[in-house]
Coordinates of C-alpha atoms in Angstrom, one line a residue:
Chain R
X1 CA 25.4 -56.4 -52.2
X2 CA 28.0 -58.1 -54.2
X3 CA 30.7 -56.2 -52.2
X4 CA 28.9 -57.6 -49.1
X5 CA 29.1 -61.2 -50.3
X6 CA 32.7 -60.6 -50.9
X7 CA 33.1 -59.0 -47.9
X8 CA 31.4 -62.2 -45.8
X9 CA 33.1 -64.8 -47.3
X10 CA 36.7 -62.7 -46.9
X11 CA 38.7 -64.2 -43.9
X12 CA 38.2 -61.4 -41.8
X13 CA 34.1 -61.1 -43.0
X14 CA 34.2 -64.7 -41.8
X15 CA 35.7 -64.1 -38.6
X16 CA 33.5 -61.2 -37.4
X17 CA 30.2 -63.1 -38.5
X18 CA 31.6 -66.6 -37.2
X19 CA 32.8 -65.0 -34.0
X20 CA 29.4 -63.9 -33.2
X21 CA 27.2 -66.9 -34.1
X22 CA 29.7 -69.3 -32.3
X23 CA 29.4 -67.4 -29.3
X24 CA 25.7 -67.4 -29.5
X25 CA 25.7 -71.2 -29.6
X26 CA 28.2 -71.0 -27.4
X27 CA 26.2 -69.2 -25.0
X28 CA 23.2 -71.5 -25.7
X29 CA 25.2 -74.6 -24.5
X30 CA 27.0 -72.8 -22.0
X31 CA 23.1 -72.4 -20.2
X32 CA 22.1 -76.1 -21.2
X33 CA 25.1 -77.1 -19.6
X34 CA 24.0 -75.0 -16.7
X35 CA 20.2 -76.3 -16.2
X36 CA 21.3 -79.9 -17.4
X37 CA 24.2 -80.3 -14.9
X38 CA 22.2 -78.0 -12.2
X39 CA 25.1 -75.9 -11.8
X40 CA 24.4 -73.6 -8.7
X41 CA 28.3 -72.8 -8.3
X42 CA 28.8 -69.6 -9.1
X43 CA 32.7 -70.3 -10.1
X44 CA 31.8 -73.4 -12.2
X45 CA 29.2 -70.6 -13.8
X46 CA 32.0 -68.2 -14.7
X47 CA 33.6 -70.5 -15.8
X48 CA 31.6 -71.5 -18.9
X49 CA 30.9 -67.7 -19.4
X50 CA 34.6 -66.9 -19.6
X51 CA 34.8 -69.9 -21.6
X52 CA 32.0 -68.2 -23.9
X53 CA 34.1 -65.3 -24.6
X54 CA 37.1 -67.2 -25.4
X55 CA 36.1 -69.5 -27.6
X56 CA 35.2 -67.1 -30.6
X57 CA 38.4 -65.5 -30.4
X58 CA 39.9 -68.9 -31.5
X59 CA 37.5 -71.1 -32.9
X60 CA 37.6 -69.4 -36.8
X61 CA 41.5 -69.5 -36.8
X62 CA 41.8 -73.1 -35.8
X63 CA 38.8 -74.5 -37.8
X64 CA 40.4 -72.9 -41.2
X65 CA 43.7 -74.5 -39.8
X66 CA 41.7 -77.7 -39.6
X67 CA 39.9 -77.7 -42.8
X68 CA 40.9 -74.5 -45.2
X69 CA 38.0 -75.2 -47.5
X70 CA 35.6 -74.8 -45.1
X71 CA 34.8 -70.9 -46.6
X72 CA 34.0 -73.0 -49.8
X73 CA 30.6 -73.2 -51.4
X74 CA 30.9 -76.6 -51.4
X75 CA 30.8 -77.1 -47.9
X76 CA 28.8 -74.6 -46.8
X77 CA 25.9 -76.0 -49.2
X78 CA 26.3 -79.4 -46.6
X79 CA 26.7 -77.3 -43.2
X80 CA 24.1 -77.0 -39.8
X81 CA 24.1 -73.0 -40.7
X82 CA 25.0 -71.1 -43.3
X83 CA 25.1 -67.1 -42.0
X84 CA 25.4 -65.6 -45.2
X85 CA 22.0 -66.9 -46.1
X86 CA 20.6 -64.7 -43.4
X87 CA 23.3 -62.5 -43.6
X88 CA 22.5 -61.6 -47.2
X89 CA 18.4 -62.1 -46.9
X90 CA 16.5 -58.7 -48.0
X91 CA 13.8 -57.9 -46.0
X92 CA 10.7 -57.0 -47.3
X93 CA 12.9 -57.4 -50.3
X94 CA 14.4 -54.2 -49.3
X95 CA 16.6 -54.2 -46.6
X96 CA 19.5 -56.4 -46.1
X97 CA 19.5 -58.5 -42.6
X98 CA 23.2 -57.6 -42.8
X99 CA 22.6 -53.5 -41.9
X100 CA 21.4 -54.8 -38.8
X101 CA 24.1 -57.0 -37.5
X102 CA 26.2 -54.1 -38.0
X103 CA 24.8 -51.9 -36.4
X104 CA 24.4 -54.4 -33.0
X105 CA 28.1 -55.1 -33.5
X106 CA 28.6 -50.9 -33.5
X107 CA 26.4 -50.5 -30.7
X108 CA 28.4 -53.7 -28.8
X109 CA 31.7 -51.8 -29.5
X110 CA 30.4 -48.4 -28.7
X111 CA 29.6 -49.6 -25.5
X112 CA 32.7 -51.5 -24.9
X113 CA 34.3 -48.5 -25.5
X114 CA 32.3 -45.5 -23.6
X115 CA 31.2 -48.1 -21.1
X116 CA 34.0 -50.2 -20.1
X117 CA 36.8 -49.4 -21.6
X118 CA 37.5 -45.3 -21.2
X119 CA 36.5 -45.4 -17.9
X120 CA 39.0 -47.8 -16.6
X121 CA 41.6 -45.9 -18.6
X122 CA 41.2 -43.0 -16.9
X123 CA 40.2 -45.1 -13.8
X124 CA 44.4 -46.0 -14.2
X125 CA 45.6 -42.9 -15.3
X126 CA 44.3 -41.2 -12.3
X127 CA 45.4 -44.1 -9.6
X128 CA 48.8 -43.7 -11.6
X129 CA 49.3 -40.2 -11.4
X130 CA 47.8 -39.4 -8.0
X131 CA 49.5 -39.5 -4.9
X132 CA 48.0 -41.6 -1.7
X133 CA 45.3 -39.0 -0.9
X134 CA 44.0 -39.5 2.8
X135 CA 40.3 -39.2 3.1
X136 CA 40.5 -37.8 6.1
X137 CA 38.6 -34.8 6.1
X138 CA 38.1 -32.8 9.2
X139 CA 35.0 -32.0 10.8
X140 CA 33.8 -29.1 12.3
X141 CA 36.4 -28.1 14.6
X142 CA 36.2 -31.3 16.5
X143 CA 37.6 -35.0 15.9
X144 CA 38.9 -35.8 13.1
X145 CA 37.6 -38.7 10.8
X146 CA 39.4 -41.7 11.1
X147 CA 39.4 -41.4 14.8
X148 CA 36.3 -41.3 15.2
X149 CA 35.5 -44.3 12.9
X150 CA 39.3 -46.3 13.4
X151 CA 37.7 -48.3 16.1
X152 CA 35.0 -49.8 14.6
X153 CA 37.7 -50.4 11.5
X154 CA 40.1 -51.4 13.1
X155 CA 37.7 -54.2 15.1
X156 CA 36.8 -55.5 12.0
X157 CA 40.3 -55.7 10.4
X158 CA 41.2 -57.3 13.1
X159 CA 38.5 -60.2 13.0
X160 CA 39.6 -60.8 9.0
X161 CA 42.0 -63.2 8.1
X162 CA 45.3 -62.0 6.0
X163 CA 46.0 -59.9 3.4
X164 CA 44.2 -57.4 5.3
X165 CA 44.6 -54.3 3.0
X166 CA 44.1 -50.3 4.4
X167 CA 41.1 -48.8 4.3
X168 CA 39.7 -45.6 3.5
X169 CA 36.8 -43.6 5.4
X170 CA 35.3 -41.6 3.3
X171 CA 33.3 -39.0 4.3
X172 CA 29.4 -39.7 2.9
X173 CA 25.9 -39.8 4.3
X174 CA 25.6 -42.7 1.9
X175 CA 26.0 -46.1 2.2
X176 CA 29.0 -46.8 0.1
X177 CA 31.8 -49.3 0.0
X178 CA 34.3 -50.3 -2.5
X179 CA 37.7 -51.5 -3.3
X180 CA 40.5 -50.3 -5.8
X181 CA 42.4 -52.8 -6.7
X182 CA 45.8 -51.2 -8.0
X183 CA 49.5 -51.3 -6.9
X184 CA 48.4 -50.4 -3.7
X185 CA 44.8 -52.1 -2.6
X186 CA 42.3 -49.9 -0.6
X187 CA 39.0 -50.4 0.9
X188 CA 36.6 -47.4 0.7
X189 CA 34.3 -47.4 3.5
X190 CA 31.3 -44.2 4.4
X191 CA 31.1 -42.8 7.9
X192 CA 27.0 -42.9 6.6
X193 CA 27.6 -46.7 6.5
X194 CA 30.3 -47.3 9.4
X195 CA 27.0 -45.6 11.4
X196 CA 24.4 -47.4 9.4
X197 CA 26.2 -51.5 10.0
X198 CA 26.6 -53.3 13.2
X199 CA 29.8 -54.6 14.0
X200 CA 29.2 -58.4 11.7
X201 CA 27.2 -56.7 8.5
X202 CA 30.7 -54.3 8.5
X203 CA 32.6 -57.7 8.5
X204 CA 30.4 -59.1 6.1
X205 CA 31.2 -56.1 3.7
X206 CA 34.8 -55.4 4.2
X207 CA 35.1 -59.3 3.7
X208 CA 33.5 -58.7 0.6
X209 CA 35.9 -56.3 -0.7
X210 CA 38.8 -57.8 0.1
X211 CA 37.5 -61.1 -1.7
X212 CA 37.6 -58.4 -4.7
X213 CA 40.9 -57.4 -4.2
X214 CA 41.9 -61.3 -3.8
X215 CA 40.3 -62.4 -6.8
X216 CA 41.5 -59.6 -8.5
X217 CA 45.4 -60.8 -8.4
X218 CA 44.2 -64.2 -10.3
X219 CA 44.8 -64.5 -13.9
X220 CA 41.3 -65.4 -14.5
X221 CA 40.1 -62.5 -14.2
X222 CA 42.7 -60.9 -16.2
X223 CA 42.0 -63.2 -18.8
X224 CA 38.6 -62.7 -18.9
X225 CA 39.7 -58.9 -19.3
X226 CA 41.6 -59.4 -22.1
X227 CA 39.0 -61.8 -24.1
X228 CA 36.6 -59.0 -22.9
X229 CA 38.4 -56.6 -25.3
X230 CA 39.5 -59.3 -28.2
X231 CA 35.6 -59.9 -28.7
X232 CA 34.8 -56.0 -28.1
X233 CA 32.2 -56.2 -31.3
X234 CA 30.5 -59.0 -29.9
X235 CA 27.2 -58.4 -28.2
X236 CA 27.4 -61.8 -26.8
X237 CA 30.5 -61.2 -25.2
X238 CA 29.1 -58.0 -23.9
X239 CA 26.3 -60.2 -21.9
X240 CA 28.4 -62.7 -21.2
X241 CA 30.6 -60.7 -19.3
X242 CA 27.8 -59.0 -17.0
X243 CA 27.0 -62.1 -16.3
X244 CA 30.4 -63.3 -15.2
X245 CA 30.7 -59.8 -13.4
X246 CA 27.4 -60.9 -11.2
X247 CA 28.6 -64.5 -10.7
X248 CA 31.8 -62.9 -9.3
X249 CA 30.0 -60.6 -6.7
X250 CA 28.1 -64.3 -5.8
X251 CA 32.2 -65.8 -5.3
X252 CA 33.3 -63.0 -3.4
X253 CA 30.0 -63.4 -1.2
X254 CA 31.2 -66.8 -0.9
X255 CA 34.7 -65.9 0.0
X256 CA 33.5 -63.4 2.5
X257 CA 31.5 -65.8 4.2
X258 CA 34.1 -68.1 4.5
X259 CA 36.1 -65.3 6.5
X260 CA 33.2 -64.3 8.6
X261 CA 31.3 -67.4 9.0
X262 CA 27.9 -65.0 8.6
X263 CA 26.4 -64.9 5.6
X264 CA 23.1 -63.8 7.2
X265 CA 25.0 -60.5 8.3
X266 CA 26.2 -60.4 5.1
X267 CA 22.9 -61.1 3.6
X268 CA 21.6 -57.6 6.2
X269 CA 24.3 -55.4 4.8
X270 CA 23.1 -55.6 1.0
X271 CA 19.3 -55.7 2.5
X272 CA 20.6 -52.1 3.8
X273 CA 22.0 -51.2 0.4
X274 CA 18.8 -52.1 -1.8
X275 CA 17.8 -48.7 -2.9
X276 CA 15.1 -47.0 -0.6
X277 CA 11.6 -46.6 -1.9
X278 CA 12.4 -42.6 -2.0
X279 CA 15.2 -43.0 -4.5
X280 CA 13.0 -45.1 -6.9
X281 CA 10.2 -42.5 -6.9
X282 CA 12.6 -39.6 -7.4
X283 CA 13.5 -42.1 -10.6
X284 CA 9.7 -41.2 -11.8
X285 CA 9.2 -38.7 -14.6
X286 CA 13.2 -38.8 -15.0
X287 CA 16.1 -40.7 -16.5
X288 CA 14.7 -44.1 -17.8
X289 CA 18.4 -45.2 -18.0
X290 CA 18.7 -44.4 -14.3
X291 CA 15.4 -46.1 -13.7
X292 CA 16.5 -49.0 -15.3
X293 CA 19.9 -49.1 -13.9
X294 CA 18.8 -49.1 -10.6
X295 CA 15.9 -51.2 -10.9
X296 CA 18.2 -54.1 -12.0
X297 CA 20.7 -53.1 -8.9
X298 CA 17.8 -53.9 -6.7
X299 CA 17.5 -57.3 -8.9
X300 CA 20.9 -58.3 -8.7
X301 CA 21.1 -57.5 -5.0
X302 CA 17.7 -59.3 -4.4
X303 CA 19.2 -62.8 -5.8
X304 CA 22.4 -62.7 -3.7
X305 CA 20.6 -61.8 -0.5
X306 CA 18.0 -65.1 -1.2
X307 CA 21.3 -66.6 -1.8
X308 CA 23.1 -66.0 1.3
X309 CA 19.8 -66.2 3.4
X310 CA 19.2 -70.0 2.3
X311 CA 18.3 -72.2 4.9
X312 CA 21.9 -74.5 3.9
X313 CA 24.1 -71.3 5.1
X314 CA 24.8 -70.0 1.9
X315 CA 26.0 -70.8 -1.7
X316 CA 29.0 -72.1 -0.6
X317 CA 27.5 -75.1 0.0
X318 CA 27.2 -76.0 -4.2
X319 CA 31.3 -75.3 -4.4
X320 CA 32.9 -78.0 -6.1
X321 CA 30.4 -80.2 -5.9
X322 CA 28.8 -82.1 -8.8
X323 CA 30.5 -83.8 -11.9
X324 CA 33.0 -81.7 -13.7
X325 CA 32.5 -83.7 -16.9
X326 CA 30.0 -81.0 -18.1
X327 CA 33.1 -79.0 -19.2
X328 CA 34.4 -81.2 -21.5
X329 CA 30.8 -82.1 -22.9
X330 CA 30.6 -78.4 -23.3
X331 CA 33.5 -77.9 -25.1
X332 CA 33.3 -81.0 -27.6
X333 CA 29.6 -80.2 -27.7
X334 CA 30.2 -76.6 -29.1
X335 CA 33.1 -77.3 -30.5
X336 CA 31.4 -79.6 -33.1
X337 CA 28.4 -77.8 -33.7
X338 CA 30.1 -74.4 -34.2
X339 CA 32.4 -76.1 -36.9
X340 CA 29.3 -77.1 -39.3
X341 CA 28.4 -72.9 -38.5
X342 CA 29.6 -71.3 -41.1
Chain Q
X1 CA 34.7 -93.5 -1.3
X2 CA 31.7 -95.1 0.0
X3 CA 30.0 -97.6 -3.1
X4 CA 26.6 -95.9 -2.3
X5 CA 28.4 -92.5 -3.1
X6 CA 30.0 -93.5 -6.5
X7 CA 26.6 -95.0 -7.4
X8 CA 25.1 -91.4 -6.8
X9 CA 28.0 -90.3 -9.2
X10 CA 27.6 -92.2 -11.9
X11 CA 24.0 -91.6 -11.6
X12 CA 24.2 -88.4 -11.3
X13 CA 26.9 -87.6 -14.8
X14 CA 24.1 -90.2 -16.8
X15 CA 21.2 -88.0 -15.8
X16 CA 23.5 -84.9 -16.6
X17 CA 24.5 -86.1 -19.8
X18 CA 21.2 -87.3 -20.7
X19 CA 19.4 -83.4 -20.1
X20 CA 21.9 -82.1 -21.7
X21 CA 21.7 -84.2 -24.9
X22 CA 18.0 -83.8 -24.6
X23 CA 18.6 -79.6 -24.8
X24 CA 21.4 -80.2 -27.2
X25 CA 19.2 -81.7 -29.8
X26 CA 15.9 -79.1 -29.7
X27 CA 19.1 -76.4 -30.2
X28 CA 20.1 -78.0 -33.4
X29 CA 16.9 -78.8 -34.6
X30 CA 16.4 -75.0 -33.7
X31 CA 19.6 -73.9 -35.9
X32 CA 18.7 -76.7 -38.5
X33 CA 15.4 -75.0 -39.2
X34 CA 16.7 -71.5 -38.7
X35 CA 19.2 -72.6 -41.7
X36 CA 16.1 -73.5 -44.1
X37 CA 14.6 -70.0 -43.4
X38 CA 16.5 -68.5 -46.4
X39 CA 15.7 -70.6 -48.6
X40 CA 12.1 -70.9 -47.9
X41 CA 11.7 -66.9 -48.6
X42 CA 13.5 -67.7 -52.3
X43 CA 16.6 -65.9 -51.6
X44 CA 18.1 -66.8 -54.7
X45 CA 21.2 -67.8 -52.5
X46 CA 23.4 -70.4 -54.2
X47 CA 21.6 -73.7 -53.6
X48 CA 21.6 -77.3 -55.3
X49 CA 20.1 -77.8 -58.4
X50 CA 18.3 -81.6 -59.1
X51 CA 19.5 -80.9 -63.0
X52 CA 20.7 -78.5 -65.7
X53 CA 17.2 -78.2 -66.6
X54 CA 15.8 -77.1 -63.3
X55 CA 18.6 -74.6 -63.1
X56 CA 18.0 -73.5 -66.3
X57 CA 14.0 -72.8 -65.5
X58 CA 15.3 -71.1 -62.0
X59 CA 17.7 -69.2 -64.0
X60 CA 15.1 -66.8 -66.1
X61 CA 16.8 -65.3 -68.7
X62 CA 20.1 -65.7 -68.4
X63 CA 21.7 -68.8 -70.8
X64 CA 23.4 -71.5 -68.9
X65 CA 26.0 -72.2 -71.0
X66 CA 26.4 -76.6 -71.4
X67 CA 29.4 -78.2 -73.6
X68 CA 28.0 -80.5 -76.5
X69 CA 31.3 -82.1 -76.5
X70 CA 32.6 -84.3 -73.4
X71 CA 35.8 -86.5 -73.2
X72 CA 35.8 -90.2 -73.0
X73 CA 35.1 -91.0 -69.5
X74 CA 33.4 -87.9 -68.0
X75 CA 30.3 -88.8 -67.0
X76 CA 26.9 -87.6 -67.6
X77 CA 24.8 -86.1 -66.6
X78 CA 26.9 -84.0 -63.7
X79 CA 27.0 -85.0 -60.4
X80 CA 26.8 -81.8 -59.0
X81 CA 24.5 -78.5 -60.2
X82 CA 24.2 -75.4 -57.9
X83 CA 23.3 -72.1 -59.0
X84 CA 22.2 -69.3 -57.3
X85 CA 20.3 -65.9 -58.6
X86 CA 21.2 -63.3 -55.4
X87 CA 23.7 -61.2 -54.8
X88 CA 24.4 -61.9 -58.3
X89 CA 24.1 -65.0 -61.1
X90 CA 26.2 -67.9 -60.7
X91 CA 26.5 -71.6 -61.3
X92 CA 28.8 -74.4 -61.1
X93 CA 28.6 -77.9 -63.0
X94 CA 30.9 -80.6 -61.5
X95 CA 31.3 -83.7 -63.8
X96 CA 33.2 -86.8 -62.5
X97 CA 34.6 -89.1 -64.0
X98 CA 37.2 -91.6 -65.1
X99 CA 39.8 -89.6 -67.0
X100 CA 43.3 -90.5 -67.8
X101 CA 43.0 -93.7 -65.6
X102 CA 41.3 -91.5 -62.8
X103 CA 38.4 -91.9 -61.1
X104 CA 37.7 -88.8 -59.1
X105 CA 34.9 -86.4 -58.5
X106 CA 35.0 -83.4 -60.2
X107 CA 37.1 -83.7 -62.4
X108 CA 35.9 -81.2 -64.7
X109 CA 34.2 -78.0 -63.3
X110 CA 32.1 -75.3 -65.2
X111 CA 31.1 -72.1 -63.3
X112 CA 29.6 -69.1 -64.8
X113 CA 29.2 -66.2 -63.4
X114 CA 28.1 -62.4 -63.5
X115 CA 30.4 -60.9 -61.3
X116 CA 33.9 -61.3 -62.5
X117 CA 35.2 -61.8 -59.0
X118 CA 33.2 -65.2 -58.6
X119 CA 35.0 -68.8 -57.8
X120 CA 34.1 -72.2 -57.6
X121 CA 36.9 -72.5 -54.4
X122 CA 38.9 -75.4 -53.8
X123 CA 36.9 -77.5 -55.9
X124 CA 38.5 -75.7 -59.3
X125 CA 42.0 -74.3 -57.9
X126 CA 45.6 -74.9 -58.6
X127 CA 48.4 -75.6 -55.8
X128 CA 50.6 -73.9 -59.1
X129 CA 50.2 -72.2 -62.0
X130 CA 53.2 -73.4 -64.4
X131 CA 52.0 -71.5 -67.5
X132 CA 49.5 -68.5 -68.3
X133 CA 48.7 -67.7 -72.1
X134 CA 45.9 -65.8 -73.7
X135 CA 44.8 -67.5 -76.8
X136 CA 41.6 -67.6 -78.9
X137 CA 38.9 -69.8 -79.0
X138 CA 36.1 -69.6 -81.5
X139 CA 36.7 -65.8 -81.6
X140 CA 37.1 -65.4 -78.1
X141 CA 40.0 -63.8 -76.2
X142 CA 40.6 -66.3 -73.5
X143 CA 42.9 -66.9 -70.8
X144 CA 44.8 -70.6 -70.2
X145 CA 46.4 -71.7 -67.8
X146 CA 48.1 -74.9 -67.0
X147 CA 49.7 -76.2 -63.7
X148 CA 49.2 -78.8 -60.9
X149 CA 46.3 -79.1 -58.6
X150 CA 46.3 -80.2 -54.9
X151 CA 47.6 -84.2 -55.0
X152 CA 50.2 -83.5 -57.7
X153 CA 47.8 -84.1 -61.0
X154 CA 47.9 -81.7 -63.6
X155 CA 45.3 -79.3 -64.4
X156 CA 43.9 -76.4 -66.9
X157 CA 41.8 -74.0 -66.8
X158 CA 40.2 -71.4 -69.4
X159 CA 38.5 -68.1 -68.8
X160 CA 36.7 -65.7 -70.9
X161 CA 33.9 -63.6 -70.7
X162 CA 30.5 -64.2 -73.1
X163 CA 27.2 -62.1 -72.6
X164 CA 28.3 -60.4 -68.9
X165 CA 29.0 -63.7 -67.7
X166 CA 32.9 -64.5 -66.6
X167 CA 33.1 -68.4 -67.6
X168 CA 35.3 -70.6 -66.6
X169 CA 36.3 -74.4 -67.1
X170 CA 38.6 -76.2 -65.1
X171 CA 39.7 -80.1 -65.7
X172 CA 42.5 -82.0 -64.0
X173 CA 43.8 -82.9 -67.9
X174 CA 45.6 -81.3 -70.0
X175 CA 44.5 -78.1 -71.8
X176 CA 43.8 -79.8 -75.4
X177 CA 40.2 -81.5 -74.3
X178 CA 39.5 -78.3 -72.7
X179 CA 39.7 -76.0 -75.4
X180 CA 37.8 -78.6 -77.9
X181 CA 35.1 -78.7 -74.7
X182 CA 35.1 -74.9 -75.1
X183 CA 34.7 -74.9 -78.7
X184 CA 31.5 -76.6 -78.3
X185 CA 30.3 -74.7 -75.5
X186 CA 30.2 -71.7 -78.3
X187 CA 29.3 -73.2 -81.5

């Protein structure tokens, strides 16, 4: 255990443990500021939780640039926390507190890594190296694909405003849509769907994606990316950035009834997309993981559709409003507190 | 903008402000108490000491070693004791004082310690080591060291190890009173 004390009170012990607990009460105040302020915007939301993610990655270095003693037993005898007091706490006089913080901040980086990380590696090797491959697959001996489905498309590209990107019919039962958001940015739309929608939920969801590939060109969200992968130990990181993932689905919703002027169709096309009752039951007696997974896609769904279905339109009508002083209460706020968190 | 509106602003950030200061203070009472777990289980994590004595009894039986000899204006009993028992033994004395014309805190500081590794921090550290001799004091091999500390004031320290314990003494004055403070730390 001495070589763990060492170890904590090291600059880079100190920077893995303070990284975490700041972004815990960073992510406290982030959701006081939230409830406080009554924050229903879901880009004000985002905000704070990108702001979450960031502010460990920075807070250690400038605090020690700020006060280089702060490591010292001296002041961390008069701080608000002292983490290596839990940190080094035996439980049951046994087993040190500190086995288990590492092993949530393996399991947070093993996730970032096998979870997040790999996949869109090869997600970008694979866009790199392949060629534009058409979808178009043809069927039976009679029409092919896309012109069968190009009309209904094409009807709803041309009700969109600009950049209207290509889009892709691929050839699936299921309803499925989705947008890559490389060099080149497609829409992948399902003849199961295509058949499925009406002319304004196809809007609705085409709108959608092309919020996606919008949003996607802003440096926030490249940002956030990055932070993402500074902080990949950091469990809090690793909810905070689910969360910012659903609270962009909730801005692209917005954007996408701000092209369509429809949320309720909108609001129909992911009623059509919560899983049917005969997927969940073929989830019984099998994966838990699965189960799970798409048991809190039904969730996630279920809160934008009561979203988009409100009575006032949609969310869109929170954007921008309110005070924007929380920020800066939030910031000082955490700022302060995560200083005397040693 | 319409007076009735800015009204509804400023009322609206006060009531903002005011929840949020509300859920700001049960999160730091939260962390506050969260801080005092620790020490309630007797962690033996380094904590404040009301005397020598009550570190001495919290101690068991390892020897807290205290100097029978002090210069003229270090002041007694010291201002600050902490010690703590886990992941290993270690205490610190700080004695202020008005030595050399100076008031300050701390200006002699005593830590003892069973790992070798252990230091008192910023409290008992040079900006520069000028000179580093091992001499012998009362039979042991010790290590001085003289130099300037943070401000410009010069400093000494002396290290040696008695029982398993690394101990060390650090005054901003020269090495002379430190060595004779030594001395009667091992009579």
């Amino acid at each position: 255990m001495e070589r763990v004390y060492y170890f904590i009170n090291s600059y880079p012990g100190m920077y893995l443990t303070q990284a975490v607990f700041h972004s815990v009460v960073a992510a406290i105040l982030a959701d006081c500021s939230i409830i406080a302020w009554r924050i229903t915007d879901p880009v004000r939301r985002q905000f704070l939780r990108i702001s979450v993610i960031m502010i460990p990655i920075l807070s250690f270095p400038l605090f020690q640039l700020i006060n280089p003693d702060r490591g010292a037993v001296l002041f961390r005898l008069d701080t608000l926390m002292d983490t290596s007091g839990w940190l080094l706490l035996e439980l049951w006089g046994k087993v040190p507190v500190i086995w288990f913080f590492c092993f949530v901040l393996l399991l947070a980086a093993f996730i970032f890594i096998f979870q997040e990380f790999l996949p869109i590696l090869l997600h970008t090797i694979r866009s790199v190296r392949e060629k534009d491959e058409t979808a178009v697959d043809e069927d039976d001996g009679s029409e092919p694909l896309q012109e069968r489905y190009s009309d209904a498309v094409m009807r709803v590209l041309d009700s969109l405003p600009d950049p209207r990107p290509d889009i892709e019919i691929i050839d699936d039962d299921d309803l499925v849509v989705f947008s890559s958001t490389g060099r080149v940015p497609l829409v992948y739309v399902s003849t199961g769907l295509i058949d499925a929608f009406d002319h304004e939920q196809l809007r609705g969801a085409v709108a959608h994606e092309i919020a996606h590939i919008r949003r996607t060109r802003k440096p926030v969200l490249t940002m956030l990316f990055i932070f993402r992968a500074m902080m990949f130990f950091n469990p809090v990181a690793l909810f905070e950035f689910r969360r910012a993932v659903q609270d962009e689905e909730e801005i692209c919703d917005d954007e996408a009834v701000i092209a369509t002027g429809n949320p309720l169709a909108l609001s129909g096309a992911l009623g059509r997309m919560t899983l049917e009752p005969d997927e969940h039951k073929a989830d019984e007696g099998g994966d838990a993981v699965v189960s799970i997974a798409h048991h809190s896609h039904d969730i996630m769904l279920g809160k934008r559709i009561a979203r988009l279905s409100r009575a006032d339109g949609s969310g869109m009508a929170a954007r921008g409003k309110g005070s924007r002083l929380y920020y800066p209460v939030f910031v000082l706020t955490t700022a302060v507190m995560n200083y005397y968190i040693v | 903008m319409v007076p009735g509106d800015m009204r509804n602003k400023a009322r609206s950030r006060i009531t903002g402000i005011l929840r949020y200061l509300a859920l700001l203070t049960v999160v730091l009472a939260v962390v506050a108490l969260l801080d005092l777990v620790p020490s309630m289980v007797d962690s033996g994590n380094m904590r404040r000491f009301k005397s020598i004595e009550a570190l001495k009894s919290a101690s068991g039986p390892r020897e807290v070693l205290v100097p029978s000899f002090f210069p003229e204006g270090i002041a007694w009993p010291p201002a600050l004791v902490l010690g703590q028992r886990e992941p290993f033994s270690a205490s610190i004395l700080g004695f202020d004082g008005d030595f050399d014309g100076r008031r300050g805190t701390h200006v002699l500081v005593i830590s003892q310690s069973s790992s070798a590794s252990f230091s008192p921090g910023s409290m008992a550290a040079f900006e520069e080591i000028r000179q580093s001799v091992s001499t012998s004091v009362e039979g042991r091999d010790t290590l001085l060291e003289t130099g300037l500390c943070r401000g410009g004031e010069q400093c000494s320290r002396l290290t040696w190890s008695e029982g398993g314990q690394r101990v060390e003494l650090f005054m901003q004055a020269t090495s002379l009173e430190l060595i004779r403070i030594a001395e009667s730390m091992l009579k």
